[in-house]
Coordinates of C-alpha atoms and ligand atoms in Angstrom, one line a residue:
X30 CA -13.1 -36.9 -15.9
X31 CA -13.0 -40.1 -14.0
X32 CA -15.6 -41.1 -11.4
X33 CA -14.9 -39.4 -8.0
X34 CA -12.9 -36.7 -9.7
X35 CA -14.1 -33.1 -9.3
X36 CA -13.1 -29.6 -10.3
X37 CA -13.1 -26.4 -8.4
X38 CA -12.4 -22.8 -9.6
X39 CA -10.0 -20.6 -7.7
X40 CA -11.1 -17.1 -8.7
X41 CA -8.9 -14.0 -8.9
X42 CA -9.4 -11.3 -6.3
X43 CA -9.6 -7.6 -7.0
X44 CA -9.2 -4.8 -4.4
X45 CA -11.7 -2.3 -5.7
X46 CA -9.9 0.1 -3.3
X47 CA -7.2 -0.4 -0.7
X48 CA -6.4 2.2 1.9
X49 CA -3.5 1.9 4.3
X50 CA -4.7 3.5 7.6
X51 CA -1.7 2.8 10.0
X52 CA 0.9 0.4 11.2
X53 CA 0.8 -2.0 14.2
X54 CA 3.8 -2.2 16.6
X55 CA 4.7 -5.5 15.0
X56 CA 5.2 -3.9 11.6
X57 CA 2.0 -5.1 9.9
X58 CA 0.1 -2.4 8.1
X59 CA -3.6 -1.7 8.9
X60 CA -5.8 -1.5 5.9
X61 CA -9.4 -1.0 4.7
X62 CA -10.2 -2.7 1.5
X63 CA -13.2 -3.8 -0.6
X64 CA -12.2 -7.2 -2.0
X65 CA -14.2 -8.8 -4.7
X66 CA -13.8 -12.0 -6.8
X67 CA -14.3 -12.5 -10.5
X68 CA -15.0 -15.2 -13.0
X69 CA -11.4 -15.6 -14.1
X70 CA -9.1 -17.9 -12.2
X71 CA -7.1 -21.1 -11.8
X72 CA -8.7 -24.5 -11.9
X73 CA -8.0 -27.3 -9.4
X74 CA -9.0 -30.9 -10.2
X75 CA -9.0 -33.5 -7.4
X76 CA -8.9 -37.2 -7.7
X77 CA -8.4 -40.0 -5.1
X78 CA -4.8 -41.2 -4.7
X79 CA -3.1 -42.8 -1.7
X80 CA -0.3 -40.1 -1.4
X81 CA -0.4 -36.4 -2.2
X82 CA 0.6 -35.6 -5.8
X83 CA 0.5 -32.2 -7.4
X84 CA 0.6 -31.6 -11.2
X85 CA 0.7 -28.1 -12.6
X86 CA -0.2 -27.0 -16.1
X87 CA -1.6 -23.9 -17.8
X88 CA -0.1 -20.7 -19.2
X89 CA 1.8 -19.7 -16.0
X90 CA 2.9 -23.2 -14.8
X91 CA 6.5 -22.3 -15.6
X92 CA 6.5 -19.4 -13.1
X93 CA 5.5 -21.6 -10.1
X94 CA 7.7 -22.5 -7.2
X95 CA 8.6 -26.1 -6.5
X96 CA 5.6 -28.3 -5.6
X97 CA 6.7 -28.5 -1.9
X98 CA 6.6 -24.6 -1.8
X99 CA 3.1 -24.5 -3.4
X100 CA 0.4 -23.1 -1.2
X101 CA -1.8 -26.1 -2.1
X102 CA 0.7 -28.4 -0.4
X103 CA 0.8 -26.1 2.6
X104 CA -3.0 -26.2 2.8
X105 CA -2.9 -30.0 2.7
X106 CA -0.3 -30.2 5.4
X107 CA -2.2 -27.8 7.8
X108 CA -5.5 -29.6 7.3
X109 CA -4.0 -33.1 7.7
X110 CA -2.3 -32.0 11.0
X111 CA -5.5 -30.4 12.3
X112 CA -7.7 -33.4 11.5
X113 CA -4.9 -36.0 12.3
X114 CA -5.2 -37.6 8.9
X115 CA -2.7 -38.3 6.0
X116 CA -2.2 -36.0 3.1
X117 CA -3.6 -37.7 0.0
X118 CA -5.1 -37.1 -3.4
X119 CA -4.0 -36.2 -6.9
X120 CA -4.4 -32.5 -7.6
X121 CA -4.0 -30.9 -11.0
X122 CA -3.6 -27.2 -10.9
X123 CA -4.2 -25.3 -14.1
X124 CA -2.4 -22.0 -13.5
X125 CA -4.3 -19.4 -15.6
X126 CA -3.4 -16.4 -13.3
X127 CA -0.1 -14.6 -13.5
X128 CA 2.0 -15.3 -10.4
X129 CA 2.8 -12.6 -7.8
X130 CA 0.5 -10.1 -9.5
X131 CA -1.8 -8.7 -6.9
X132 CA -4.9 -10.8 -7.6
X133 CA -4.2 -13.5 -5.0
X134 CA -3.8 -16.5 -7.3
X135 CA -1.8 -18.4 -4.7
X136 CA -4.1 -17.5 -1.8
X137 CA -7.2 -18.4 -3.8
X138 CA -5.5 -21.8 -4.8
X139 CA -4.9 -22.6 -1.2
X140 CA -8.4 -21.6 0.0
X141 CA -10.0 -23.7 -2.7
X142 CA -7.5 -26.5 -2.0
X143 CA -8.9 -26.6 1.6
X144 CA -12.4 -27.0 0.3
X145 CA -11.2 -29.7 -2.1
X146 CA -9.4 -31.7 0.6
X147 CA -12.4 -31.4 3.0
X148 CA -14.5 -33.1 0.3
X149 CA -11.9 -35.6 -0.9
X150 CA -10.9 -36.7 2.7
X151 CA -14.5 -36.7 4.0
X152 CA -13.9 -34.1 6.7
X153 CA -16.7 -32.2 8.4
X154 CA -17.5 -28.7 6.9
X155 CA -16.6 -26.5 9.8
X156 CA -16.5 -22.9 8.6
X157 CA -15.0 -21.2 11.6
X158 CA -12.3 -23.8 12.1
X159 CA -11.4 -23.5 8.4
X160 CA -11.2 -19.7 8.7
X161 CA -8.7 -20.1 11.6
X162 CA -6.6 -22.4 9.4
X163 CA -6.9 -20.1 6.4
X164 CA -5.5 -17.2 8.4
X165 CA -2.4 -19.2 9.0
X166 CA -1.9 -19.7 5.3
X167 CA -1.8 -16.0 4.4
X168 CA -3.5 -12.6 4.9
X169 CA -5.7 -12.9 1.8
X170 CA -6.7 -16.6 2.3
X171 CA -9.7 -16.1 4.7
X172 CA -11.3 -13.7 2.1
X173 CA -10.5 -16.2 -0.7
X174 CA -12.2 -18.9 1.4
X175 CA -15.4 -16.7 1.3
X176 CA -14.9 -16.0 -2.4
X177 CA -17.6 -13.2 -2.5
X178 CA -17.4 -9.4 -1.9
X179 CA -16.0 -8.7 1.6
X180 CA -15.1 -5.5 3.4
X181 CA -11.7 -6.2 5.1
X182 CA -10.2 -4.2 8.0
X183 CA -7.4 -4.6 10.5
X184 CA -4.5 -6.4 8.8
X185 CA -7.2 -8.1 6.7
X186 CA -8.5 -10.4 9.3
X187 CA -11.7 -8.5 10.2
X188 CA -14.1 -9.3 7.4
X189 CA -17.7 -8.4 6.7
X190 CA -19.5 -10.1 3.9
X191 CA -21.2 -7.5 1.8
X192 CA -24.9 -7.8 0.7
X193 CA -25.3 -8.6 -2.9
X194 CA -23.6 -6.1 -5.3
X195 CA -24.8 -5.2 -8.8
X196 CA -23.0 -6.9 -11.7
X197 CA -19.8 -5.1 -12.6
X198 CA -17.6 -5.5 -15.7
X199 CA -13.8 -5.3 -15.6
X200 CA -10.8 -5.6 -17.7
X201 CA -7.7 -7.0 -16.0
X202 CA -4.3 -6.0 -17.4
X203 CA -0.8 -7.0 -16.2
X204 CA 2.5 -6.0 -17.8
X205 CA 4.0 -9.4 -16.9
X206 CA 6.4 -8.2 -14.4
X207 CA 6.2 -10.1 -11.0
X208 CA 5.8 -7.7 -8.2
X209 CA 6.5 -9.2 -4.8
X210 CA 4.1 -7.9 -2.1
X211 CA 6.8 -7.5 0.7
X212 CA 8.9 -5.3 -1.5
X213 CA 6.0 -3.0 -2.2
X214 CA 5.2 -2.7 1.5
X215 CA 8.8 -1.9 2.3
X216 CA 8.7 1.0 -0.1
X217 CA 5.4 2.4 1.1
X218 CA 6.1 5.8 2.7
X219 CA 2.9 7.8 1.9
X220 CA 0.7 9.4 4.5
X221 CA -1.9 7.1 6.1
X222 CA -5.5 7.5 4.9
X223 CA -8.1 8.3 7.4
X224 CA -10.3 5.4 8.3
X225 CA -13.7 5.5 6.6
X226 CA -17.1 4.2 7.5
X227 CA -18.2 1.9 4.8
X228 CA -21.4 0.1 4.3
X229 CA -22.5 -2.0 1.3
X230 CA -25.8 -0.1 1.0
X231 CA -25.7 1.2 -2.5
X232 CA -28.2 0.2 -5.1
X233 CA -27.2 0.6 -8.7
X234 CA -24.0 -0.1 -10.5
X235 CA -23.6 3.7 -11.2
X236 CA -24.0 4.5 -7.5
X237 CA -21.3 2.0 -6.7
X238 CA -19.0 3.4 -9.4
X239 CA -19.5 7.0 -8.3
X240 CA -18.5 6.1 -4.8
X241 CA -15.6 3.8 -5.8
X242 CA -14.1 6.7 -7.8
X243 CA -13.7 8.7 -4.6
X244 CA -11.3 6.0 -3.2
X245 CA -7.9 4.8 -4.3
X246 CA -5.2 2.1 -3.9
X247 CA -2.6 3.6 -1.5
X248 CA 0.0 1.1 -2.7
X249 CA 0.0 2.6 -6.2
X250 CA 3.1 4.8 -5.8
X251 CA 5.2 2.1 -4.0
X252 CA 4.2 -0.6 -6.5
X253 CA 5.1 1.7 -9.4
X254 CA 8.5 2.2 -7.9
X255 CA 9.0 -1.5 -7.9
X256 CA 7.4 -2.0 -11.3
X257 CA 7.3 1.3 -13.3
X258 CA 5.2 -0.4 -16.1
X259 CA 2.2 -0.1 -13.8
X260 CA 1.8 3.6 -14.7
X261 CA 1.7 2.7 -18.4
X262 CA -1.0 0.0 -17.7
X263 CA -3.1 2.4 -15.7
X264 CA -2.9 5.0 -18.5
X265 CA -3.7 2.5 -21.2
X266 CA -6.8 1.2 -19.4
X267 CA -8.0 4.7 -18.6
X268 CA -7.7 5.7 -22.3
X269 CA -10.0 2.8 -23.5
X270 CA -13.5 4.0 -24.5
X271 CA -16.1 3.9 -21.7
X272 CA -13.7 3.2 -18.9
X273 CA -15.1 4.7 -15.7
X274 CA -11.8 4.4 -13.8
X275 CA -8.6 2.4 -13.8
X276 CA -6.9 1.3 -10.6
X277 CA -4.2 -1.1 -9.2
X278 CA -5.3 -4.3 -7.5
X279 CA -3.5 -5.2 -4.2
X280 CA 0.3 -4.7 -4.5
X281 CA 0.2 -5.1 -8.3
X282 CA 1.1 -5.3 -10.9
X283 CA -2.4 -6.2 -12.2
X284 CA -4.6 -3.2 -12.8
X285 CA -8.3 -3.1 -13.6
X286 CA -10.7 -0.9 -15.6
X287 CA -14.4 -0.7 -14.8
X288 CA -17.0 -0.6 -17.7
X289 CA -20.8 -0.4 -18.0
X290 CA -21.3 -3.7 -19.7
X291 CA -19.5 -6.8 -21.1
X292 CA -19.4 -5.5 -24.6
X293 CA -17.6 -2.3 -23.6
X294 CA -15.1 -4.4 -21.6
X295 CA -14.5 -6.8 -24.5
X296 CA -13.9 -3.9 -26.9
X297 CA -11.3 -2.6 -24.4
X298 CA -9.7 -6.1 -24.2
X299 CA -9.4 -6.3 -28.0
X300 CA -7.9 -2.8 -28.3
X301 CA -5.4 -3.4 -25.5
X302 CA -4.3 -6.8 -26.9
X303 CA -3.5 -5.1 -30.2
X304 CA -1.5 -2.3 -28.6
X305 CA 0.3 -4.5 -25.9
X306 CA 0.7 -8.0 -27.2
X307 CA 3.1 -8.9 -24.3
X308 CA 0.6 -8.1 -21.5
X309 CA -1.8 -10.5 -19.8
X310 CA -5.3 -9.0 -20.5
X311 CA -8.6 -10.5 -19.6
X312 CA -12.3 -9.5 -19.3
X313 CA -13.8 -10.3 -15.9
X314 CA -17.2 -10.2 -14.3
X315 CA -18.0 -9.9 -10.6
X316 CA -18.9 -13.1 -8.6
X317 CA -21.7 -11.8 -6.4
Ligands
LIG429 P1 -1.7 -11.2 -3.2 O1 -2.7 -10.4 -4.1 O2 -2.4 -12.1 -2.1 O3 -0.6 -10.4 -2.6 P2 -0.3 -12.2 -5.5 O4 -1.3 -12.3 -6.5 O5 0.5 -10.9 -5.5 O6 -1.0 -12.3 -4.1 P3 0.5 -14.9 -5.7 O7 0.3 -15.2 -7.2 O8 -0.5 -15.4 -4.8 O9 0.7 -13.4 -5.5 O10 1.9 -15.5 -5.3 C1 2.7 -15.1 -4.2 C2 3.8 -16.0 -4.0 O11 3.4 -17.3 -3.6 C3 4.6 -16.2 -5.3 O12 5.9 -15.7 -5.1 C4 4.7 -17.7 -5.5 O13 6.0 -18.2 -5.7 C5 4.1 -18.3 -4.2 N1 3.1 -19.4 -4.5 C6 3.0 -20.6 -3.8 N2 2.0 -21.3 -4.2 C7 1.4 -20.6 -5.2 C8 0.3 -20.9 -6.1 N3 -0.4 -22.0 -6.0 N4 0.0 -20.0 -7.0 C9 0.8 -18.8 -7.1 N5 1.8 -18.6 -6.3 C10 2.1 -19.4 -5.4

């Protein structure tokens, strides 16, 4: 890596649960969700350059939109307009996360791109101003800017950072069928969940798991209509030894299983890879 070049990780997001509690007059759904981030993600490498240049590589580079549509470009444009500066820098995105898969790969890339451009362009680190810009980039971007467990309400804009959570071990599995979020919301026609009071005051991993099992992802039926393979993924995860529960993340199609330790998660990964060689399957640990 050349001098002045630096790398940032854009972690995947998991919705440990996601309840839809209503709909606003403008059509946006109201939700309550516990969003966490894991040690699996895309990588962004930044280097000085006098104009803005984006390279994409990695296993899912081929599924990406044109560079001008990339959320990294949009983050650069917004930041440059806000701080009245020019867009510049060479960014190499290594796309490790499947695209349109419910784990906020694009949102995380754009949140991390904001951090990268702030550093590269020598801008001040102004958290609240950044959060306002992040909101304009997408509903999940402010949470991705935090990158640690958050309790999200409203249309996702009301966020409370949770106190430290115990380590949790996951397996992520995706059937490799892109599942566009707007299509899933269009099909959502279940009853709304009652709003819950949620506090992060649980101690052990087992207390957390026992509580999380009581909740659900309300988008599961709608997402399974769009991508029927989701049901198969949930079943396959739930059938792996020592899986506490399996659930859909976001609007899918990525699902996750929760395990006691990294060994149990790895054993499940190996088994699922044998059974479903066409799926994207990865172990993941919580970023606390
Ligand atoms: P969420 O969980 O926030 O709904 P997602 O994981 O379902 O997000 P993304 O992978 O973030 O979906 O992609 C959503 C859309 O954004 C895709 O259709 C893709 O074309 C577009 N996009 C723009 N920039 C990026 C990027 N850097 N990475 C991935 N997708 C991007």
